[in-house]
């Protein structure tokens, strides 16, 4: 009653949405990924810094290079998902900041001249965008399988550069057979929320 989003959309995005471990072979198209990005790009980040960068691993050769850096238990699903995305944080996001924050272009030098500050900001804000991305995948009627079980240095060397840090790898597609375990419990409102 308190939520304005209709119940079917709530189910699609949260209640019925699950982290998939198996997928059908139905392809995920570039059009779907573009529609997902064009929706979730509006999710907020500090100073609108938008540090998320995405590498779509489509080729068989790219997939092979990625799978070797995944933890053993993550390899089968990363090999078979219709599409896999590497989500990364751009630690040099400040270069885009004047364009992204036209009413306050000085923010680039005022707040983000130092790399450690940028790394901390990029880590937080790209993680937020990764969460928006996962919800966007669900909004497209697809399931996401985010993973951090991998050799981060290996993925960074193989697919990124010194300025881009891997955040997570996400398998994307329609859920296959036995795609998940029973739903694990969540903390209750009272366990999480305090009011002062
Ligand atoms: C950032 C992140 C990293 C994760 N890493 C892995 C992983 O390496 N391997 C794996 O099998 N599941 C991984 N998961 C999946 C979680 O265990 C799963 O999303 C969580 O238990 C909720 O499952 P549910 O959506 O089906 O309720 C990860 C999820 C997130 C969000």
PDB file of C-alpha atoms and ligand atoms in Angstrom:
ATOM      1  CA  UNK A   1       0.000   0.000   0.000  1.00  0.00           C
ATOM      2  CA  UNK A   2       2.877   2.361   0.738  1.00  0.00           C
ATOM      3  CA  UNK A   3       4.688   1.699  -2.540  1.00  0.00           C
ATOM      4  CA  UNK A   4       3.538   3.431  -5.718  1.00  0.00           C
ATOM      5  CA  UNK A   5       5.337   0.988  -8.048  1.00  0.00           C
ATOM      6  CA  UNK A   6       2.831  -1.647  -9.158  1.00  0.00           C
ATOM      7  CA  UNK A   7       3.048  -5.065  -7.562  1.00  0.00           C
ATOM      8  CA  UNK A   8       4.099  -6.882 -10.754  1.00  0.00           C
ATOM      9  CA  UNK A   9       7.036  -4.509 -11.168  1.00  0.00           C
ATOM     10  CA  UNK A  10       8.013  -4.999  -7.513  1.00  0.00           C
ATOM     11  CA  UNK A  11       8.031  -8.766  -8.125  1.00  0.00           C
ATOM     12  CA  UNK A  12      10.027  -8.414 -11.345  1.00  0.00           C
ATOM     13  CA  UNK A  13      12.683  -6.219  -9.770  1.00  0.00           C
ATOM     14  CA  UNK A  14      12.890  -7.706  -6.276  1.00  0.00           C
ATOM     15  CA  UNK A  15      10.516 -10.322  -4.827  1.00  0.00           C
ATOM     16  CA  UNK A  16      10.592 -12.817  -7.702  1.00  0.00           C
ATOM     17  CA  UNK A  17      13.979 -11.799  -9.075  1.00  0.00           C
ATOM     18  CA  UNK A  18      16.776 -14.191  -8.252  1.00  0.00           C
ATOM     19  CA  UNK A  19      20.509 -14.488  -8.814  1.00  0.00           C
ATOM     20  CA  UNK A  20      20.750 -17.028 -11.630  1.00  0.00           C
ATOM     21  CA  UNK A  21      23.398 -19.746 -11.734  1.00  0.00           C
ATOM     22  CA  UNK A  22      22.216 -21.404 -14.954  1.00  0.00           C
ATOM     23  CA  UNK A  23      20.878 -19.877 -18.179  1.00  0.00           C
ATOM     24  CA  UNK A  24      18.998 -20.845 -21.313  1.00  0.00           C
ATOM     25  CA  UNK A  25      20.847 -20.266 -24.573  1.00  0.00           C
ATOM     26  CA  UNK A  26      18.494 -17.439 -25.612  1.00  0.00           C
ATOM     27  CA  UNK A  27      20.831 -14.620 -26.684  1.00  0.00           C
ATOM     28  CA  UNK A  28      21.015 -11.253 -24.957  1.00  0.00           C
ATOM     29  CA  UNK A  29      21.167  -8.602 -27.658  1.00  0.00           C
ATOM     30  CA  UNK A  30      23.125  -5.365 -27.817  1.00  0.00           C
ATOM     31  CA  UNK A  31      19.744  -3.599 -28.063  1.00  0.00           C
ATOM     32  CA  UNK A  32      18.733  -5.052 -24.691  1.00  0.00           C
ATOM     33  CA  UNK A  33      22.010  -3.999 -23.092  1.00  0.00           C
ATOM     34  CA  UNK A  34      21.677  -0.523 -24.582  1.00  0.00           C
ATOM     35  CA  UNK A  35      18.115  -0.224 -23.243  1.00  0.00           C
ATOM     36  CA  UNK A  36      19.325  -1.357 -19.803  1.00  0.00           C
ATOM     37  CA  UNK A  37      22.134   1.209 -19.795  1.00  0.00           C
ATOM     38  CA  UNK A  38      19.917   3.995 -21.082  1.00  0.00           C
ATOM     39  CA  UNK A  39      17.595   3.356 -18.140  1.00  0.00           C
ATOM     40  CA  UNK A  40      20.077   2.873 -15.317  1.00  0.00           C
ATOM     41  CA  UNK A  41      22.397   5.722 -16.307  1.00  0.00           C
ATOM     42  CA  UNK A  42      19.911   7.955 -14.518  1.00  0.00           C
ATOM     43  CA  UNK A  43      20.676   6.356 -11.140  1.00  0.00           C
ATOM     44  CA  UNK A  44      22.426   8.929  -8.930  1.00  0.00           C
ATOM     45  CA  UNK A  45      26.164   9.196  -8.221  1.00  0.00           C
ATOM     46  CA  UNK A  46      28.077  11.773  -6.206  1.00  0.00           C
ATOM     47  CA  UNK A  47      28.730  14.897  -8.315  1.00  0.00           C
ATOM     48  CA  UNK A  48      27.182  12.873 -11.149  1.00  0.00           C
ATOM     49  CA  UNK A  49      30.645  11.352 -11.522  1.00  0.00           C
ATOM     50  CA  UNK A  50      29.304   8.209 -13.232  1.00  0.00           C
ATOM     51  CA  UNK A  51      32.487   6.116 -12.879  1.00  0.00           C
ATOM     52  CA  UNK A  52      31.030   2.765 -14.028  1.00  0.00           C
ATOM     53  CA  UNK A  53      32.539   1.269 -17.172  1.00  0.00           C
ATOM     54  CA  UNK A  54      31.303  -1.959 -18.770  1.00  0.00           C
ATOM     55  CA  UNK A  55      33.113  -4.495 -20.926  1.00  0.00           C
ATOM     56  CA  UNK A  56      30.752  -6.904 -22.721  1.00  0.00           C
ATOM     57  CA  UNK A  57      32.477 -10.231 -23.259  1.00  0.00           C
ATOM     58  CA  UNK A  58      30.807 -11.623 -26.377  1.00  0.00           C
ATOM     59  CA  UNK A  59      33.458 -13.472 -28.346  1.00  0.00           C
ATOM     60  CA  UNK A  60      34.338 -17.105 -27.601  1.00  0.00           C
ATOM     61  CA  UNK A  61      37.961 -16.073 -27.372  1.00  0.00           C
ATOM     62  CA  UNK A  62      37.151 -13.308 -24.844  1.00  0.00           C
ATOM     63  CA  UNK A  63      35.018 -15.700 -22.829  1.00  0.00           C
ATOM     64  CA  UNK A  64      37.886 -18.180 -22.624  1.00  0.00           C
ATOM     65  CA  UNK A  65      40.256 -15.463 -21.458  1.00  0.00           C
ATOM     66  CA  UNK A  66      37.764 -14.399 -18.777  1.00  0.00           C
ATOM     67  CA  UNK A  67      36.856 -17.862 -17.479  1.00  0.00           C
ATOM     68  CA  UNK A  68      40.466 -18.681 -16.632  1.00  0.00           C
ATOM     69  CA  UNK A  69      40.440 -15.826 -14.086  1.00  0.00           C
ATOM     70  CA  UNK A  70      37.168 -16.872 -12.445  1.00  0.00           C
ATOM     71  CA  UNK A  71      37.079 -18.963  -9.256  1.00  0.00           C
ATOM     72  CA  UNK A  72      36.566 -22.655  -9.972  1.00  0.00           C
ATOM     73  CA  UNK A  73      32.919 -22.652  -8.847  1.00  0.00           C
ATOM     74  CA  UNK A  74      32.082 -19.678 -11.078  1.00  0.00           C
ATOM     75  CA  UNK A  75      33.562 -21.138 -14.263  1.00  0.00           C
ATOM     76  CA  UNK A  76      30.694 -23.281 -15.583  1.00  0.00           C
ATOM     77  CA  UNK A  77      28.120 -20.467 -15.431  1.00  0.00           C
ATOM     78  CA  UNK A  78      30.557 -17.880 -16.780  1.00  0.00           C
ATOM     79  CA  UNK A  79      31.287 -20.227 -19.696  1.00  0.00           C
ATOM     80  CA  UNK A  80      27.625 -20.817 -20.548  1.00  0.00           C
ATOM     81  CA  UNK A  81      25.791 -17.546 -19.823  1.00  0.00           C
ATOM     82  CA  UNK A  82      24.510 -15.909 -23.043  1.00  0.00           C
ATOM     83  CA  UNK A  83      26.297 -12.687 -22.124  1.00  0.00           C
ATOM     84  CA  UNK A  84      28.903 -11.742 -19.532  1.00  0.00           C
ATOM     85  CA  UNK A  85      29.709  -8.176 -18.502  1.00  0.00           C
ATOM     86  CA  UNK A  86      32.774  -6.993 -16.619  1.00  0.00           C
ATOM     87  CA  UNK A  87      31.795  -3.994 -14.500  1.00  0.00           C
ATOM     88  CA  UNK A  88      34.692  -1.709 -13.632  1.00  0.00           C
ATOM     89  CA  UNK A  89      35.343   1.577 -11.850  1.00  0.00           C
ATOM     90  CA  UNK A  90      37.112   4.318 -13.789  1.00  0.00           C
ATOM     91  CA  UNK A  91      39.586   5.883 -11.370  1.00  0.00           C
ATOM     92  CA  UNK A  92      40.160   8.717 -13.854  1.00  0.00           C
ATOM     93  CA  UNK A  93      36.466   9.628 -14.036  1.00  0.00           C
ATOM     94  CA  UNK A  94      37.325  13.234 -13.213  1.00  0.00           C
ATOM     95  CA  UNK A  95      38.347  13.815 -16.841  1.00  0.00           C
ATOM     96  CA  UNK A  96      34.656  13.581 -17.779  1.00  0.00           C
ATOM     97  CA  UNK A  97      33.458  15.570 -14.797  1.00  0.00           C
ATOM     98  CA  UNK A  98      33.285  19.052 -16.381  1.00  0.00           C
ATOM     99  CA  UNK A  99      30.992  17.634 -19.087  1.00  0.00           C
ATOM    100  CA  UNK A 100      28.937  15.662 -16.561  1.00  0.00           C
ATOM    101  CA  UNK A 101      28.638  18.557 -14.118  1.00  0.00           C
ATOM    102  CA  UNK A 102      28.371  21.628 -16.355  1.00  0.00           C
ATOM    103  CA  UNK A 103      27.061  23.864 -13.577  1.00  0.00           C
ATOM    104  CA  UNK A 104      30.143  23.165 -11.401  1.00  0.00           C
ATOM    105  CA  UNK A 105      33.128  22.230 -13.599  1.00  0.00           C
ATOM    106  CA  UNK A 106      35.587  23.356 -10.901  1.00  0.00           C
ATOM    107  CA  UNK A 107      34.684  20.228  -8.919  1.00  0.00           C
ATOM    108  CA  UNK A 108      37.217  18.281 -10.991  1.00  0.00           C
ATOM    109  CA  UNK A 109      40.242  20.114  -9.545  1.00  0.00           C
ATOM    110  CA  UNK A 110      38.649  21.167  -6.280  1.00  0.00           C
ATOM    111  CA  UNK A 111      37.758  17.654  -5.078  1.00  0.00           C
ATOM    112  CA  UNK A 112      39.319  15.041  -7.346  1.00  0.00           C
ATOM    113  CA  UNK A 113      42.895  16.157  -8.050  1.00  0.00           C
ATOM    114  CA  UNK A 114      44.284  13.289  -5.947  1.00  0.00           C
ATOM    115  CA  UNK A 115      44.177   9.697  -7.104  1.00  0.00           C
ATOM    116  CA  UNK A 116      43.402   8.086  -3.692  1.00  0.00           C
ATOM    117  CA  UNK A 117      40.358  10.337  -3.374  1.00  0.00           C
ATOM    118  CA  UNK A 118      39.244   9.365  -6.868  1.00  0.00           C
ATOM    119  CA  UNK A 119      39.743   5.654  -6.175  1.00  0.00           C
ATOM    120  CA  UNK A 120      37.599   5.815  -3.077  1.00  0.00           C
ATOM    121  CA  UNK A 121      34.867   7.826  -4.823  1.00  0.00           C
ATOM    122  CA  UNK A 122      34.964   5.647  -7.938  1.00  0.00           C
ATOM    123  CA  UNK A 123      34.715   2.456  -5.867  1.00  0.00           C
ATOM    124  CA  UNK A 124      31.614   3.621  -4.035  1.00  0.00           C
ATOM    125  CA  UNK A 125      29.836   5.249  -6.938  1.00  0.00           C
ATOM    126  CA  UNK A 126      30.582   2.559  -9.509  1.00  0.00           C
ATOM    127  CA  UNK A 127      29.309  -0.025  -7.001  1.00  0.00           C
ATOM    128  CA  UNK A 128      26.082   1.967  -6.766  1.00  0.00           C
ATOM    129  CA  UNK A 129      25.860   1.966 -10.550  1.00  0.00           C
ATOM    130  CA  UNK A 130      26.537  -1.776 -10.604  1.00  0.00           C
ATOM    131  CA  UNK A 131      23.513  -2.228  -8.359  1.00  0.00           C
ATOM    132  CA  UNK A 132      21.418  -0.073 -10.705  1.00  0.00           C
ATOM    133  CA  UNK A 133      22.709  -2.205 -13.580  1.00  0.00           C
ATOM    134  CA  UNK A 134      21.579  -5.440 -11.909  1.00  0.00           C
ATOM    135  CA  UNK A 135      18.111  -4.003 -11.338  1.00  0.00           C
ATOM    136  CA  UNK A 136      18.096  -2.801 -14.956  1.00  0.00           C
ATOM    137  CA  UNK A 137      18.880  -6.337 -16.149  1.00  0.00           C
ATOM    138  CA  UNK A 138      15.842  -7.497 -14.195  1.00  0.00           C
ATOM    139  CA  UNK A 139      13.734  -4.694 -15.697  1.00  0.00           C
ATOM    140  CA  UNK A 140      14.578  -6.177 -19.119  1.00  0.00           C
ATOM    141  CA  UNK A 141      13.058  -9.494 -18.024  1.00  0.00           C
ATOM    142  CA  UNK A 142      16.479 -11.081 -17.643  1.00  0.00           C
ATOM    143  CA  UNK A 143      18.366 -12.505 -14.696  1.00  0.00           C
ATOM    144  CA  UNK A 144      21.763 -11.348 -13.495  1.00  0.00           C
ATOM    145  CA  UNK A 145      24.432 -13.418 -11.787  1.00  0.00           C
ATOM    146  CA  UNK A 146      26.917 -11.020 -10.198  1.00  0.00           C
ATOM    147  CA  UNK A 147      30.244 -12.486  -9.074  1.00  0.00           C
ATOM    148  CA  UNK A 148      33.327 -11.253  -7.278  1.00  0.00           C
ATOM    149  CA  UNK A 149      34.897 -14.686  -7.022  1.00  0.00           C
ATOM    150  CA  UNK A 150      37.774 -14.091  -9.426  1.00  0.00           C
ATOM    151  CA  UNK A 151      41.393 -13.026  -9.716  1.00  0.00           C
ATOM    152  CA  UNK A 152      40.890  -9.268  -9.884  1.00  0.00           C
ATOM    153  CA  UNK A 153      44.476  -8.491 -10.867  1.00  0.00           C
ATOM    154  CA  UNK A 154      44.232 -11.061 -13.669  1.00  0.00           C
ATOM    155  CA  UNK A 155      40.988  -9.582 -15.033  1.00  0.00           C
ATOM    156  CA  UNK A 156      42.373  -6.055 -14.775  1.00  0.00           C
ATOM    157  CA  UNK A 157      45.495  -7.034 -16.726  1.00  0.00           C
ATOM    158  CA  UNK A 158      43.573  -9.074 -19.315  1.00  0.00           C
ATOM    159  CA  UNK A 159      40.682  -6.671 -20.054  1.00  0.00           C
ATOM    160  CA  UNK A 160      41.295  -3.299 -18.410  1.00  0.00           C
ATOM    161  CA  UNK A 161      44.238  -1.028 -17.571  1.00  0.00           C
ATOM    162  CA  UNK A 162      45.795   0.613 -14.515  1.00  0.00           C
ATOM    163  CA  UNK A 163      43.043   3.225 -14.394  1.00  0.00           C
ATOM    164  CA  UNK A 164      40.126   0.786 -14.420  1.00  0.00           C
ATOM    165  CA  UNK A 165      39.509  -1.528 -11.468  1.00  0.00           C
ATOM    166  CA  UNK A 166      37.211  -4.539 -11.787  1.00  0.00           C
ATOM    167  CA  UNK A 167      34.154  -4.384  -9.512  1.00  0.00           C
ATOM    168  CA  UNK A 168      32.252  -7.524 -10.461  1.00  0.00           C
ATOM    169  CA  UNK A 169      31.536  -9.852 -13.358  1.00  0.00           C
ATOM    170  CA  UNK A 170      27.848 -10.308 -14.205  1.00  0.00           C
ATOM    171  CA  UNK A 171      26.343 -13.239 -16.087  1.00  0.00           C
ATOM    172  CA  UNK A 172      23.181 -12.177 -17.926  1.00  0.00           C
ATOM    173  CA  UNK A 173      20.395 -14.186 -19.538  1.00  0.00           C
ATOM    174  CA  UNK A 174      17.136 -16.023 -19.069  1.00  0.00           C
ATOM    175  CA  UNK A 175      17.323 -18.393 -16.100  1.00  0.00           C
ATOM    176  CA  UNK A 176      17.825 -22.052 -17.027  1.00  0.00           C
ATOM    177  CA  UNK A 177      16.971 -25.261 -15.177  1.00  0.00           C
ATOM    178  CA  UNK A 178      17.700 -25.370 -11.448  1.00  0.00           C
ATOM    179  CA  UNK A 179      18.927 -21.810 -11.713  1.00  0.00           C
ATOM    180  CA  UNK A 180      19.012 -21.168  -7.972  1.00  0.00           C
ATOM    181  CA  UNK A 181      18.966 -22.558  -4.457  1.00  0.00           C
ATOM    182  CA  UNK A 182      15.987 -21.832  -2.205  1.00  0.00           C
ATOM    183  CA  UNK A 183      15.809 -18.157  -1.343  1.00  0.00           C
ATOM    184  CA  UNK A 184      18.029 -17.309   1.628  1.00  0.00           C
ATOM    185  CA  UNK A 185      16.500 -15.282   4.448  1.00  0.00           C
ATOM    186  CA  UNK A 186      16.963 -11.533   4.638  1.00  0.00           C
ATOM    187  CA  UNK A 187      17.396  -9.391   7.723  1.00  0.00           C
ATOM    188  CA  UNK A 188      14.163  -7.914   8.979  1.00  0.00           C
ATOM    189  CA  UNK A 189      13.389  -4.218   9.102  1.00  0.00           C
ATOM    190  CA  UNK A 190      13.895  -4.204  12.880  1.00  0.00           C
ATOM    191  CA  UNK A 191      17.297  -5.832  12.609  1.00  0.00           C
ATOM    192  CA  UNK A 192      18.513  -3.230  10.149  1.00  0.00           C
ATOM    193  CA  UNK A 193      16.781   0.045  10.844  1.00  0.00           C
ATOM    194  CA  UNK A 194      17.153   2.219  13.891  1.00  0.00           C
ATOM    195  CA  UNK A 195      15.588   5.564  14.366  1.00  0.00           C
ATOM    196  CA  UNK A 196      17.068   8.347  16.426  1.00  0.00           C
TER     197      UNK A 196
HETATM  198  C1  LIG B   1      28.772  -8.346  -5.483  1.00  0.00           C
HETATM  199  C2  LIG B   1      28.309  -9.784  -5.527  1.00  0.00           C
HETATM  200  C3  LIG B   1      29.249 -10.794  -5.647  1.00  0.00           C
HETATM  201  C4  LIG B   1      28.845 -12.113  -5.736  1.00  0.00           C
HETATM  202  N1  LIG B   1      29.790 -13.079  -5.978  1.00  0.00           N
HETATM  203  C5  LIG B   1      29.382 -14.345  -6.237  1.00  0.00           C
HETATM  204  C6  LIG B   1      30.303 -15.330  -6.674  1.00  0.00           C
HETATM  205  O1  LIG B   1      31.494 -15.084  -6.849  1.00  0.00           O
HETATM  206  N2  LIG B   1      29.816 -16.572  -6.934  1.00  0.00           N
HETATM  207  C7  LIG B   1      28.507 -16.898  -6.781  1.00  0.00           C
HETATM  208  O2  LIG B   1      28.130 -18.047  -7.057  1.00  0.00           O
HETATM  209  N3  LIG B   1      27.594 -15.981  -6.373  1.00  0.00           N
HETATM  210  C8  LIG B   1      27.998 -14.709  -6.120  1.00  0.00           C
HETATM  211  N4  LIG B   1      27.072 -13.760  -5.759  1.00  0.00           N
HETATM  212  C9  LIG B   1      25.645 -14.133  -5.661  1.00  0.00           C
HETATM  213  C10 LIG B   1      25.052 -13.962  -4.254  1.00  0.00           C
HETATM  214  O3  LIG B   1      25.404 -15.019  -3.431  1.00  0.00           O
HETATM  215  C11 LIG B   1      23.515 -13.851  -4.427  1.00  0.00           C
HETATM  216  O4  LIG B   1      23.244 -12.697  -5.195  1.00  0.00           O
HETATM  217  C12 LIG B   1      22.794 -13.721  -3.088  1.00  0.00           C
HETATM  218  O5  LIG B   1      22.963 -14.880  -2.325  1.00  0.00           O
HETATM  219  C13 LIG B   1      21.296 -13.470  -3.279  1.00  0.00           C
HETATM  220  O6  LIG B   1      20.691 -14.500  -4.039  1.00  0.00           O
HETATM  221  P1  LIG B   1      19.194 -14.330  -4.580  1.00  0.00           P
HETATM  222  O7  LIG B   1      19.201 -13.094  -5.458  1.00  0.00           O
HETATM  223  O8  LIG B   1      18.918 -15.563  -5.381  1.00  0.00           O
HETATM  224  O9  LIG B   1      18.313 -14.167  -3.408  1.00  0.00           O
HETATM  225  C14 LIG B   1      27.459 -12.436  -5.646  1.00  0.00           C
HETATM  226  C15 LIG B   1      26.514 -11.405  -5.533  1.00  0.00           C
HETATM  227  C16 LIG B   1      26.923 -10.102  -5.473  1.00  0.00           C
HETATM  228  C17 LIG B   1      25.882  -9.011  -5.401  1.00  0.00           C
END
